[in-house]
Coordinates of C-alpha atoms in Angstrom, one line a residue:
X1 CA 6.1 13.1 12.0
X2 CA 6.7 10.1 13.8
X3 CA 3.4 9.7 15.2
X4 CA 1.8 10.1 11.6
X5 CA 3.9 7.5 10.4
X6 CA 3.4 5.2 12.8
X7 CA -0.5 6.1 12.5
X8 CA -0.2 5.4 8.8
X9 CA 1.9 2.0 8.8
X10 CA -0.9 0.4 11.4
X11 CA -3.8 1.8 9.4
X12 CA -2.1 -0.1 6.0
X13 CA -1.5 -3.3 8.0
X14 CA -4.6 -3.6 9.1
X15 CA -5.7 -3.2 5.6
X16 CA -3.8 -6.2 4.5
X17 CA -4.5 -8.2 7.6
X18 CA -7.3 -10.4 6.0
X19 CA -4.8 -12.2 3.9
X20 CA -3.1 -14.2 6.6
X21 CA -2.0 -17.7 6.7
X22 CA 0.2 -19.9 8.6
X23 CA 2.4 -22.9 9.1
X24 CA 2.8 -24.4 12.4
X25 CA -0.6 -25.8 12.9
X26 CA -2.1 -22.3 11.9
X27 CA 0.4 -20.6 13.8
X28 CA 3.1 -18.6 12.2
X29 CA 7.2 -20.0 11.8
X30 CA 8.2 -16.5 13.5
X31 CA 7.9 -13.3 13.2
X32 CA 10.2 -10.8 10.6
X33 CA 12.6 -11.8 8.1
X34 CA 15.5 -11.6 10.3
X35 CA 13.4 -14.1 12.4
X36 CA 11.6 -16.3 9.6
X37 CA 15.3 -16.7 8.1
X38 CA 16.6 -18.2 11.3
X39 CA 14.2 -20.9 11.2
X40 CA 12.2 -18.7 13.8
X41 CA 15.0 -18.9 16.7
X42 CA 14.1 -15.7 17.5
X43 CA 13.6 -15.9 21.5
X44 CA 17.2 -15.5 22.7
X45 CA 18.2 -13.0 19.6
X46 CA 17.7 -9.0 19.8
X47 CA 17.3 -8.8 16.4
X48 CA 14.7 -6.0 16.2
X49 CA 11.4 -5.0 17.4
X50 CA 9.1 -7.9 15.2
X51 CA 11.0 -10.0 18.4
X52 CA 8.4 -8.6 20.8
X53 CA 5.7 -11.7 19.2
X54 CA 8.7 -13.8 20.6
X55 CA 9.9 -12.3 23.4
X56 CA 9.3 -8.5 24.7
X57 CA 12.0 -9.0 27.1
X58 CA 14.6 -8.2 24.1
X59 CA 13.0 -4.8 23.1
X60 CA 14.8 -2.9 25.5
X61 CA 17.9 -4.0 24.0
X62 CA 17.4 -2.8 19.9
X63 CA 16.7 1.1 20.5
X64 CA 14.7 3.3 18.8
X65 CA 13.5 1.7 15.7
X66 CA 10.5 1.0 13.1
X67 CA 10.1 -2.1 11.4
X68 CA 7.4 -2.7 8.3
X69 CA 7.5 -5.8 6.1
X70 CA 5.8 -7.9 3.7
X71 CA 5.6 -11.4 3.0
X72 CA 4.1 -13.5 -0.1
X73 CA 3.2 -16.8 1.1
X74 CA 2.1 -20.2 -1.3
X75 CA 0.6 -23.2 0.3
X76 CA -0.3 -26.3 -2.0
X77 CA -3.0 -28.4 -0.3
X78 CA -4.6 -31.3 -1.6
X79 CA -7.1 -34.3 -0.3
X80 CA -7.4 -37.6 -2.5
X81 CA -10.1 -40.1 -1.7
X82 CA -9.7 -43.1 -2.9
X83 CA -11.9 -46.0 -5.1
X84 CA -12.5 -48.5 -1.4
X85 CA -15.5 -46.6 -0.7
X86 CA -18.6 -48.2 1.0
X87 CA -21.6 -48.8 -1.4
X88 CA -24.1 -47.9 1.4
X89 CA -24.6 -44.2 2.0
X90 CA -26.8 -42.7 4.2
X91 CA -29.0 -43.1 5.7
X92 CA -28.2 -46.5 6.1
X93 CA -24.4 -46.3 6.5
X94 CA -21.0 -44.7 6.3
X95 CA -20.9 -42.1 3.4
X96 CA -17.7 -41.7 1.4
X97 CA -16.1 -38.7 0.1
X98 CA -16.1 -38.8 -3.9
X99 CA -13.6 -40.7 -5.3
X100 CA -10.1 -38.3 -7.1
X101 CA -7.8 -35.4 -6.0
X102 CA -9.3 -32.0 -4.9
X103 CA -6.6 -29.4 -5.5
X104 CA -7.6 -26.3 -3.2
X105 CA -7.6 -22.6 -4.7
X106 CA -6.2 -19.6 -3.7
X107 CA -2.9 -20.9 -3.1
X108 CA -1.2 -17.3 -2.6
X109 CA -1.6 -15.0 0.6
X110 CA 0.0 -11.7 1.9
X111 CA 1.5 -11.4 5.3
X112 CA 2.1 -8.1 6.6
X113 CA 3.7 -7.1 9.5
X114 CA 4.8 -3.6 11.7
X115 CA 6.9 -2.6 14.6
X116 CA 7.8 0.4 16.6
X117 CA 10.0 0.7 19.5
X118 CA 10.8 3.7 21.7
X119 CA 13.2 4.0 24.2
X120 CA 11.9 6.4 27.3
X121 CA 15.2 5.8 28.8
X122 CA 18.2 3.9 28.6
X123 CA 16.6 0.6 30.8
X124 CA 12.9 1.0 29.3
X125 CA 11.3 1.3 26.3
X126 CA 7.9 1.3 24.9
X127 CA 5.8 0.1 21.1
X128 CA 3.6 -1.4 19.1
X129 CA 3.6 -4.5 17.0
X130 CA 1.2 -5.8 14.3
X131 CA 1.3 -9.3 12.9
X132 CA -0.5 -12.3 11.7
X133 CA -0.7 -14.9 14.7
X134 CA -2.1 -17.4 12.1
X135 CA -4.9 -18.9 10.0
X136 CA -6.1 -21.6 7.5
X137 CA -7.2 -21.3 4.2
X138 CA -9.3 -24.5 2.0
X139 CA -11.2 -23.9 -1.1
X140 CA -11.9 -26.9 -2.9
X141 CA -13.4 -26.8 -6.3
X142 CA -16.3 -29.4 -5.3
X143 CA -18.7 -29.7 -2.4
X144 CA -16.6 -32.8 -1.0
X145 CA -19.0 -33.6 1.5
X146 CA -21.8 -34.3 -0.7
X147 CA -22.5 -38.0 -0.3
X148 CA -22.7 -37.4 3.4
X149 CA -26.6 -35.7 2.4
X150 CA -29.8 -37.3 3.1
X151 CA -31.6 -37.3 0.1
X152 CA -34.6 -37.5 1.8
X153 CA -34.0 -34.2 3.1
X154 CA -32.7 -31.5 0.4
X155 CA -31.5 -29.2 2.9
X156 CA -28.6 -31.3 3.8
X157 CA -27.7 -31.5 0.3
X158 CA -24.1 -29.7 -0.2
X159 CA -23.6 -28.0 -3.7
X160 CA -21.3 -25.3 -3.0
X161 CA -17.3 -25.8 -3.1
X162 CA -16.0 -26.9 0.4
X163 CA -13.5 -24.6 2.9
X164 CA -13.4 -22.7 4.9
X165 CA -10.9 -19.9 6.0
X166 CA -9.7 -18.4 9.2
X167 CA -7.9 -15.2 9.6
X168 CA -6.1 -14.2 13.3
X169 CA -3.9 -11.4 13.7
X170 CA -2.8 -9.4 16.9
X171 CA -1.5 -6.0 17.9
X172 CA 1.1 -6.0 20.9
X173 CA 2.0 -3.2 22.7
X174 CA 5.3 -4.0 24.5
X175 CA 7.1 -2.7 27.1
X176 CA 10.5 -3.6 28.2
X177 CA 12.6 -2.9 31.2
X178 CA 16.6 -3.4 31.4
X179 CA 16.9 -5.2 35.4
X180 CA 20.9 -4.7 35.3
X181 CA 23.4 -5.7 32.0
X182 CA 22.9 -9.3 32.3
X183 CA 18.5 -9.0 32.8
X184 CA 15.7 -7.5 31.0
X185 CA 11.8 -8.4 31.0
X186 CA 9.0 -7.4 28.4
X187 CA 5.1 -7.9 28.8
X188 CA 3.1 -7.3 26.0
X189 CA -0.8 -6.7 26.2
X190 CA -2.4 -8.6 23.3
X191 CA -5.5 -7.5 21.0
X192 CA -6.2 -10.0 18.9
X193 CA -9.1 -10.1 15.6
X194 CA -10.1 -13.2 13.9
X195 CA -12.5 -13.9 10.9
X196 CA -14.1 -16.9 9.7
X197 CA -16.6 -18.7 7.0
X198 CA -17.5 -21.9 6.2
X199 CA -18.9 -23.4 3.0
X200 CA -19.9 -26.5 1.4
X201 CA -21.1 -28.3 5.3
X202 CA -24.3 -28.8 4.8
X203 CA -24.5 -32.3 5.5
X204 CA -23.1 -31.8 9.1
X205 CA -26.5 -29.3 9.7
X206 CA -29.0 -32.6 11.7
X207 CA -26.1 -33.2 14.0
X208 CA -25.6 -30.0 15.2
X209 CA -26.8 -27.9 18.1
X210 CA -27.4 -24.7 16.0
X211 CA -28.5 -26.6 13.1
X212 CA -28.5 -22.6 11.4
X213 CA -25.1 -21.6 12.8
X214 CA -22.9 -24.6 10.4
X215 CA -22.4 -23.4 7.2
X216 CA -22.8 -21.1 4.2
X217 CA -23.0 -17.4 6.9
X218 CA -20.7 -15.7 5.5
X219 CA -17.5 -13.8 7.3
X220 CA -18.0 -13.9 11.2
X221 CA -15.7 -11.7 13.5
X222 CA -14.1 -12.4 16.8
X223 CA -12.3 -10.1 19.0
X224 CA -10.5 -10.6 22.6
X225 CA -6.6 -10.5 24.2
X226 CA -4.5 -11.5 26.6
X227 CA -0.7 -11.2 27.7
X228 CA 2.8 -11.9 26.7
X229 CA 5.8 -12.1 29.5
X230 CA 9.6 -12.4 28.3
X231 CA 12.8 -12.7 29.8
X232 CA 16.1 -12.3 28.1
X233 CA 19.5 -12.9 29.8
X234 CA 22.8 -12.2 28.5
X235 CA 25.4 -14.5 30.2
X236 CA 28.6 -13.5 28.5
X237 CA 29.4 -11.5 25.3
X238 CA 29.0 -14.6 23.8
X239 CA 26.0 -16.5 25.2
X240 CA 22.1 -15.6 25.7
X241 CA 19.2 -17.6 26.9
X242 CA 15.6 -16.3 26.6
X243 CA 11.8 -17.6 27.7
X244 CA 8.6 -16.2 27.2
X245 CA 5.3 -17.5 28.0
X246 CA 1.9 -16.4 25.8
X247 CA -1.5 -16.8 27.9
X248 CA -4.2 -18.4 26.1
X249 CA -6.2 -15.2 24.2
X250 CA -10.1 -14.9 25.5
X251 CA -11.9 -14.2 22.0
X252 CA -15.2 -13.5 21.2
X253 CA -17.7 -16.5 20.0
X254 CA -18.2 -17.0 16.7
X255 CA -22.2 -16.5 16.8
X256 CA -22.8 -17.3 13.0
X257 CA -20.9 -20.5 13.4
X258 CA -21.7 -21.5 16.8
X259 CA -23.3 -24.9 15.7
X260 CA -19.9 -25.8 13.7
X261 CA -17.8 -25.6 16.6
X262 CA -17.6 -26.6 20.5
X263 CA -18.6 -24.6 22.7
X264 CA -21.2 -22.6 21.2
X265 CA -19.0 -21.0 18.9
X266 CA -15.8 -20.6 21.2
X267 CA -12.8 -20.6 19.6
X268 CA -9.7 -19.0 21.4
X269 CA -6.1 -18.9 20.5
X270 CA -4.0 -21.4 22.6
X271 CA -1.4 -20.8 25.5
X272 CA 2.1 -21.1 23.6
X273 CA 5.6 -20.6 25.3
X274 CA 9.2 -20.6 24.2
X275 CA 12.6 -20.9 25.4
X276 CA 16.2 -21.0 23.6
X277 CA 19.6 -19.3 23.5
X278 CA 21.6 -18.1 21.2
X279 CA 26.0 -18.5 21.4
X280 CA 28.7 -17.0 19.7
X281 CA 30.9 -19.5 18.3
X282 CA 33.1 -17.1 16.6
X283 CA 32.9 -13.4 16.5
X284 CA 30.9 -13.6 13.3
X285 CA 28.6 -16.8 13.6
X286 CA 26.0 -17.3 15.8
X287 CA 24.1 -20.0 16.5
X288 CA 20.5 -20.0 17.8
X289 CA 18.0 -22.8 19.3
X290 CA 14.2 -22.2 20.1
X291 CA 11.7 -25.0 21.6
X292 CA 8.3 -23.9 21.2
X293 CA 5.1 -26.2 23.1
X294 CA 1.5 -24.8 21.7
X295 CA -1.2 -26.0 23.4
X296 CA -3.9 -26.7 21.3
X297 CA -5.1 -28.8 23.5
X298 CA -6.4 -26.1 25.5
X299 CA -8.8 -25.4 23.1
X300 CA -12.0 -27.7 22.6
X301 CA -13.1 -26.2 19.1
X302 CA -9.5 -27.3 17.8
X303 CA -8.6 -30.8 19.6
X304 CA -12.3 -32.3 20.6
X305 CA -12.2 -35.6 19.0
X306 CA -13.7 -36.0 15.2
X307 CA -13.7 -39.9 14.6
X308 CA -16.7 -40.5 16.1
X309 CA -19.5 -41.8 14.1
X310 CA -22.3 -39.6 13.0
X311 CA -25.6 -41.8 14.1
X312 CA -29.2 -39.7 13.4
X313 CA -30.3 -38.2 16.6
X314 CA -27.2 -37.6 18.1
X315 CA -26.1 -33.8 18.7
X316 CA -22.2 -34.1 18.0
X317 CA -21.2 -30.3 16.9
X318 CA -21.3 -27.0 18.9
X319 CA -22.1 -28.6 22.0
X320 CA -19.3 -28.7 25.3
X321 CA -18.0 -31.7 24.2
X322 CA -18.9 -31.3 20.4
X323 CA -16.5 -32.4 17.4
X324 CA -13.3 -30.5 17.1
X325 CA -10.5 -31.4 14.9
X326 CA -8.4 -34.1 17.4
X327 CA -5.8 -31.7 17.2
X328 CA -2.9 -32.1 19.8
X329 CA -0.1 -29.6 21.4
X330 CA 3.0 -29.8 18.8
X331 CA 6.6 -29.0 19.7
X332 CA 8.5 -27.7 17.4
X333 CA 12.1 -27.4 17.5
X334 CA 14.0 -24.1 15.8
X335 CA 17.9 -24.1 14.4
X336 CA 19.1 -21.1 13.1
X337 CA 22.4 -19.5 12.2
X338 CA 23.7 -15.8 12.0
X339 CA 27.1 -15.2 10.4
X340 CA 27.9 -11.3 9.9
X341 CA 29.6 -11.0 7.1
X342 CA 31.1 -7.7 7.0
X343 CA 29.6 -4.6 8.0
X344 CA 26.9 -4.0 5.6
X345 CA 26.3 -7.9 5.1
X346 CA 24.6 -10.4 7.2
X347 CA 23.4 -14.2 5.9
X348 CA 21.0 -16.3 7.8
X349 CA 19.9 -19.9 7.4
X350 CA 17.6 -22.1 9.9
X351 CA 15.8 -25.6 10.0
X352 CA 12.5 -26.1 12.3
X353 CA 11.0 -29.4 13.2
X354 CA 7.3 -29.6 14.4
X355 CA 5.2 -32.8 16.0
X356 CA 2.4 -33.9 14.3
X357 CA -0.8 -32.2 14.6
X358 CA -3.4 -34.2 14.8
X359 CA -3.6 -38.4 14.0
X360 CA -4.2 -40.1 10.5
X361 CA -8.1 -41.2 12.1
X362 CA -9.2 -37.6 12.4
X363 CA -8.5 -36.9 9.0
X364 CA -12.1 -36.4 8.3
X365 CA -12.7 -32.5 9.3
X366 CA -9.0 -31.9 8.5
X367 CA -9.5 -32.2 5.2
X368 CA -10.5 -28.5 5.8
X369 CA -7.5 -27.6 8.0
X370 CA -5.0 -30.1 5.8
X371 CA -1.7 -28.7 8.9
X372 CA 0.3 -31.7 8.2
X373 CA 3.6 -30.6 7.6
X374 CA 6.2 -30.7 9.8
X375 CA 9.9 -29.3 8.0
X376 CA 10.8 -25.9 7.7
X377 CA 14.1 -25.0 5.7
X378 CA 15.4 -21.0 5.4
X379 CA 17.5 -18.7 4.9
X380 CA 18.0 -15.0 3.7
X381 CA 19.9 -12.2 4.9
X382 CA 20.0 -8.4 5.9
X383 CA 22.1 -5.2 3.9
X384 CA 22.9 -2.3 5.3
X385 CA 21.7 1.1 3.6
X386 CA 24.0 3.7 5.4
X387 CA 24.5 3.7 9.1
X388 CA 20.6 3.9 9.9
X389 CA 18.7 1.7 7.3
X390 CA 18.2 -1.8 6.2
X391 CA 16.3 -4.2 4.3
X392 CA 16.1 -8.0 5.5
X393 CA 14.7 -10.7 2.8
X394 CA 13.9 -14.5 4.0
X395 CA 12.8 -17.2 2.2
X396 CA 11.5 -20.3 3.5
X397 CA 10.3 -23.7 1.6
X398 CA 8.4 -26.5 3.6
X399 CA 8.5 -30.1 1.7
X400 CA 5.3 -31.8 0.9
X401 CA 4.1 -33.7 3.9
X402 CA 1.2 -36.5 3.5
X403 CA -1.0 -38.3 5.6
X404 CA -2.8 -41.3 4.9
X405 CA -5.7 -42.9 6.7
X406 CA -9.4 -43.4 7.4
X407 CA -12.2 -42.2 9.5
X408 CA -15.3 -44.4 10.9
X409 CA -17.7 -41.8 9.1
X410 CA -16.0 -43.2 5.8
X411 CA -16.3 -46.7 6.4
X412 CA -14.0 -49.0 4.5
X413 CA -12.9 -46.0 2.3
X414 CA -9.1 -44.7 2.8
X415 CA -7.5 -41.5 1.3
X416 CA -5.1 -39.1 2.3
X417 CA -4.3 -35.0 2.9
X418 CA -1.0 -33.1 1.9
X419 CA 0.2 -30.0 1.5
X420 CA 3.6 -28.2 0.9
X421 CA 4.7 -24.7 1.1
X422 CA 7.0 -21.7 0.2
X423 CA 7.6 -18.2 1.4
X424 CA 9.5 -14.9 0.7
X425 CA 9.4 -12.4 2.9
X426 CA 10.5 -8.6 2.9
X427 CA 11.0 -6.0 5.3
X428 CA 12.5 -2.5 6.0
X429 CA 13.7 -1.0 9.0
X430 CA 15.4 2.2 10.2
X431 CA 16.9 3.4 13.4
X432 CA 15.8 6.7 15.1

């Protein structure tokens, strides 16, 4: 029974998996309601088995449990260009991007999410996890790009809406072993699936190394892994510290879209690491801190500089060194705070803080990944349903961020991207 369940829940995930989308960049606040409601301090808390996408070292700790969820997720993202343009054009000078707002569609997404955890004895314990590691999502009514065509040459006219969307999601197979009371450690094999299209980039085609590999292909899939290690220590009865340490994940290349991005097509998920702790202050509130470094920097598709000037001739996307997005590494900060209630009540409430992704001159390309915001603000809280069931509900809102600024492909022209965001997430759990 347990093995058809488990069967079943993954096969549904999976199901669900191509509606992903994150915050962080395009990587996900945490993982879990109980997580997500905490602000994502999750890495020094034993709060269930969705903890193993935070730290595997904890699993050891929660027992026998499954863990399915589902969250509804609504990002607002918008790009205004505004009337400074330059009255050029190619192919004698900087383009401009039409002058008004473009409010992108599909502004709601569902996030699933699964966990099992099995204890083969008391100091080690086995699962699975399913989750969305991240993603982006732009669909703007208009083919934005469409003064950066050569008329001269129809086929880098764009007339279809501009956007693209990304999709990456993992399964983790923990295991966790207890060292003594005070030390455990987790590692957790990663498989990780991502899909991609582009649309609307057809003046970008001349510059590119795969001239036929930019724009309009369709859904491309990527596949590929790689490890999570976690270490959870409990001081006191009172006090925990926790680390863990993602490796970057080797993925597939995107072949229909290796002229759009460095490398050929490469596009791997960054190394990432955390470490926190979590302290008692009284017997019923806890408080929990998380610092969080991803390195998007290790990943030449995603931080390869954009401002650079389009001249004919020059090959400036899919090459080594071809035309990423300028993003840099972020570090974001996580608050969050337990306080049990009674025995069938616990509340939750968290704050996060992330750097800035990328700089206001490589605006340009971002106005397909608009990741500007920075704030994170939640709460939620879980109820007991007897002694061996649960549901946990988070919410989380992110205030409207906005960046204003130029890029040398615009000329004189100056505009701005912004997005804002809200959350709720569900989930269900019962001990075994």
């Amino acid at each position: 029974m347990r093995k058809q369940l488990l069967i079943a829940v993954v096969a549904s995930c999976l199901c669900f998996s191509q509606f992903s989308y994150a915050t962080n960049g395009y990587w996900s606040l945490g993982y879990g309601p109980k997580s997500k409601a905490m602000g994502g301090a999750c890495v020094a808390m034993a709060l269930g088995a969705m903890c193993t996408a935070s730290n595997p070292g904890s699993l050891v700790l929660v027992g026998n449990r499954v863990e399915v969820g589902l969250g509804l997720f609504a990002p607002s993202r918008s790009i205004t260009a505004n009337n400074d343009a330059s009255p050029i054009g190619p192919p004698n000078g900087p383009a401009s991007i039409p002058v008004g707002t473009y409010e992108s569609e599909n502004d709601y997404f569902l996030i699933p999410h699964f966990a099992f955890n099995y204890l083969v004895r008391p100091d080690l314990s086995i699962g699975v996890t399913f989750g969305a590691n991240g993603g982006m999502n732009t669909e703007y009514p208009a083919p934005v790009f469409q003064n950066f065509g050569n008329p001269a040459a129809p086929s880098t006219l764009a007339t279809s809406p501009t956007g693209v969307d990304l999709m990456q999601a993992f399964i983790g197979l923990p295991i966790s072993y207890k060292i003594n009371e005070q030390h455990s450690v987790g590692i957790a094999p990663l498989i990780a699936m991502q899909r991609f299209k582009a649309e609307g980039l057809q003046p970008f085609t001349p510059f590119s190394k795969h001239p036929e590999h930019v724009t309009n292909n369709g859904y491309d899939m990527s596949y590929g892994g790689g490890l999570r290690f976690g270490w959870f220590w409990q001081v006191n009865d009172r006090l925990n510290f926790g680390a863990s340490y993602q490796t970057r994940l080797w993925m597939s290349e995107f072949d229909d879209y290796k002229g759009l991005f460095a490398e050929d097509g490469d596009f791997d998920v960054p190394p990432n690491y955390d470490i926190g702790f979590s302290y008692k202050i009284t017997p019923k509130f806890t408080f929990a801190f998380n610092y969080q470094r991803i390195e998007f920097d290790k990943v030449n598709a995603v931080s390869n500089n954009s401002a650079i000037p389009f001249v004919p001739g020059q090959t400036l996307l899919g090459t080594e060194d071809g035309l990423g997005f300028g993003w840099d590494s972020i570090n974001v900060y996580k608050f969050g705070l337990q306080w049990e209630y009674n025995h069938d009540w616990t509340f939750r409430a968290g704050y996060s803080y992330a750097s800035t992704t990328f700089p206001s001159e490589q605006s340009l390309f971002n106005v397909l990944a608009p990741a500007v915001v920075k704030r994170h603000i939640t709460g939620g809280f879980t109820r007991k349903l007897g002694e061996n069931q649960e549901i946990s509900l988070a919410a989380c809102y992110v205030p409207n961020e906005t960046m204003y600024g130029q890029n040398p492909n615009t000329g004189p022209q100056t505009g701005s991207i912004e997005m804002d965001q809200w959350e709720i997430e569900i989930g269900w759990s019962m001990r075994f």
